[in-house]
XYZ file of N, CA and C in Angstrom:
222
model
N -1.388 -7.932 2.616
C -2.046 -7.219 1.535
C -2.989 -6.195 2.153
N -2.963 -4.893 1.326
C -3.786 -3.599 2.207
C -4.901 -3.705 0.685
N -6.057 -3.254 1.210
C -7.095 -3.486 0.102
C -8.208 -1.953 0.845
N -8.240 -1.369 -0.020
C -9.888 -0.257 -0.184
C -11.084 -1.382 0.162
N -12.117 -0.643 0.629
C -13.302 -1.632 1.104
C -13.672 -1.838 -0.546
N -13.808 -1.171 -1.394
C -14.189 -1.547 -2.563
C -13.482 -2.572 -3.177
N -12.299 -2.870 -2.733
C -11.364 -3.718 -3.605
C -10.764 -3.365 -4.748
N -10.709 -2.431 -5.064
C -10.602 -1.292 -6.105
C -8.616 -0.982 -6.104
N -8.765 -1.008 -5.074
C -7.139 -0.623 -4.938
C -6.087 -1.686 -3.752
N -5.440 -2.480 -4.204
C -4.568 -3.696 -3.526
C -3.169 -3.392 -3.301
N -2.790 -3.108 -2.539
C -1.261 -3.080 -2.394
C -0.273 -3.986 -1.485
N 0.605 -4.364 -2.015
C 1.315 -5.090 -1.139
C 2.677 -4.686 -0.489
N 2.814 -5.171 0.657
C 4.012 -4.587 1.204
C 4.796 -5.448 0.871
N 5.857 -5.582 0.086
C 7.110 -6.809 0.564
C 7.902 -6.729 1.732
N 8.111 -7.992 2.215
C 9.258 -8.317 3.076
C 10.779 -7.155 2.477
N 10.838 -7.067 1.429
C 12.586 -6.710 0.903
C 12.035 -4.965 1.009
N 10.934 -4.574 1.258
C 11.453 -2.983 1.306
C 10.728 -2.839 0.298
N 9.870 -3.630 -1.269
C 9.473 -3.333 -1.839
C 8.034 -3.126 -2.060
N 6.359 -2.482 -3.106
C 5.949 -2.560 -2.825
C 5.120 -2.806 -4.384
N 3.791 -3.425 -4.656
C 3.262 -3.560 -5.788
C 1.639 -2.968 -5.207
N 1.520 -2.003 -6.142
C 0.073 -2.076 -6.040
C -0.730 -2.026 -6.693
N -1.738 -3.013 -7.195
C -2.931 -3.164 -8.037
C -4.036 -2.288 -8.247
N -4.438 -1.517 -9.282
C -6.034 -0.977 -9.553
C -6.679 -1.081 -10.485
N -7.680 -1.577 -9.866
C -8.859 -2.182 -10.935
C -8.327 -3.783 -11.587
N -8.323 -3.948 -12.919
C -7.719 -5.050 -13.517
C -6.422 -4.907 -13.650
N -5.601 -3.668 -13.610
C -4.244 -3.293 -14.004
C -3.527 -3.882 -12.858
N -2.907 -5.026 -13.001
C -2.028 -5.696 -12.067
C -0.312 -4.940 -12.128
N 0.068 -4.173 -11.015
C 1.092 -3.628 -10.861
C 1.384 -2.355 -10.995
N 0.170 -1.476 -11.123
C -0.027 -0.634 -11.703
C 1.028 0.546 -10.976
N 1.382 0.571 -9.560
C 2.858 1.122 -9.203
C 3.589 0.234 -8.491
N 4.568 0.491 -8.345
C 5.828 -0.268 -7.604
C 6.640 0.466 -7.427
N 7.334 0.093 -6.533
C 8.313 0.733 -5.790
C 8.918 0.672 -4.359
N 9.421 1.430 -3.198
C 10.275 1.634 -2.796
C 9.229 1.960 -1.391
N 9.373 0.953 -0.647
C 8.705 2.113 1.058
C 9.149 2.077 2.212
N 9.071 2.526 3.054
C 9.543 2.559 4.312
C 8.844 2.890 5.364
N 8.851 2.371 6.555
C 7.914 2.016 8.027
C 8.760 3.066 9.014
N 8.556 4.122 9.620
C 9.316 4.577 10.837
C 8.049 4.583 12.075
N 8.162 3.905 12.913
C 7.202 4.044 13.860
C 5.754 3.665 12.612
N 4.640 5.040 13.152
C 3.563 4.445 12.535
C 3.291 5.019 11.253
N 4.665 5.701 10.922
C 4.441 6.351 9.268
C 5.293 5.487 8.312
N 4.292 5.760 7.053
C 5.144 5.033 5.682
C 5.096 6.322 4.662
N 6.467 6.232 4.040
C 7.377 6.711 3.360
C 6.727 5.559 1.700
N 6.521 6.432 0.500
C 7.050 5.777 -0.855
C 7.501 6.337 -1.631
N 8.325 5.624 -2.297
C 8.933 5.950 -3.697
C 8.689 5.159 -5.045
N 7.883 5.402 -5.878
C 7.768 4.311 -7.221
C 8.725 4.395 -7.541
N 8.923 3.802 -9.177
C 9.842 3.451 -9.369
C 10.683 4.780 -10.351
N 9.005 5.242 -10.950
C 9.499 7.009 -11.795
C 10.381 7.796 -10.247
N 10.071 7.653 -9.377
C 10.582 8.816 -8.489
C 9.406 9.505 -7.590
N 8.157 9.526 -8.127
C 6.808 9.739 -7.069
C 7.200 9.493 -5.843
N 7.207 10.546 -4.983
C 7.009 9.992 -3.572
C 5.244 10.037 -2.776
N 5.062 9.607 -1.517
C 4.191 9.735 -0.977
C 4.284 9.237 -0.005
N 3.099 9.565 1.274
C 3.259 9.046 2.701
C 1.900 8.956 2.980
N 2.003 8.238 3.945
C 0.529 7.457 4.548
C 0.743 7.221 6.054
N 0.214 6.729 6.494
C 0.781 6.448 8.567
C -0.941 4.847 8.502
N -0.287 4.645 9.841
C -0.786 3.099 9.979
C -1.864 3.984 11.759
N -3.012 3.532 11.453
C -3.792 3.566 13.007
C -4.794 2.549 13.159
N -4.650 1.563 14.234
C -5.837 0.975 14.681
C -6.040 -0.091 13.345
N -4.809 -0.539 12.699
C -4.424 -1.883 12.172
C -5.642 -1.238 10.496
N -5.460 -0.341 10.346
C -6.044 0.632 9.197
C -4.678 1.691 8.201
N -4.352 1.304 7.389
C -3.201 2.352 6.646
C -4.149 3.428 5.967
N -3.838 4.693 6.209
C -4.016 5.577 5.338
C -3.065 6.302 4.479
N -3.718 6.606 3.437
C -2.811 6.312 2.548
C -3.405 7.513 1.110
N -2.529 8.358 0.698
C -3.159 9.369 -0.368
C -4.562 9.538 -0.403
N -5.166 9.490 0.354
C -6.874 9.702 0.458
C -7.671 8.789 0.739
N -6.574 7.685 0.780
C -7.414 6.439 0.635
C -7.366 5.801 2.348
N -8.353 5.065 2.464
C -8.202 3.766 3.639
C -8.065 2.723 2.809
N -7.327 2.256 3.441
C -7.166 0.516 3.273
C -6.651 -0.360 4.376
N -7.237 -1.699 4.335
C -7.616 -2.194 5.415
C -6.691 -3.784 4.704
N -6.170 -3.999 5.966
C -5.630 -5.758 6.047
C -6.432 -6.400 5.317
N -6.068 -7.231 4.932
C -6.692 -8.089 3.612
C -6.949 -9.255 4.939
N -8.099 -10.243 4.952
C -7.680 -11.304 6.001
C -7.434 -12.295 5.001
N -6.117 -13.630 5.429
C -5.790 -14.398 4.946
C -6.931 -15.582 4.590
N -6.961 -15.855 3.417
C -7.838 -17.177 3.614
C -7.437 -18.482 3.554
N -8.458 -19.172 3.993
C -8.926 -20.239 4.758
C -8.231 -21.603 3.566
């Protein structure tokens, strides 16, 4: 799970290629389609939106945003 320091914005990567991402209370608010080449990501929702982001120093950036590894809990 990739999360904004605010928590404001949650996204998840799936295992299958797919992706959900949460804002605010709106659970699912896009989904869709992404892809990893090296340290860039590729998306596609599900309207057809694309967008790209790249991964540095275990940090995704992402449409303006940072978001940071969620740590698993305990």
């Amino acid at each position: 799970m990739w999360v904004t320091r605010d928590g404001y914005v949650r996204q998840e990567l799936r295992a299958d290629g797919r992706y959900d991402e949460a804002r605010g209370e709106r659970q699912s608010a896009y989904q869709g389609d992404y892809q990893i080449s090296g340290n860039d990501i590729t998306y596609q929702d599900d309207t057809g939106f694309t967008a790209d982001g790249y991964f540095e120093n275990d940090v995704l950036y992402h449409a303006g945003m940072v978001m940071f590894r969620e740590k698993a809990k305990d």
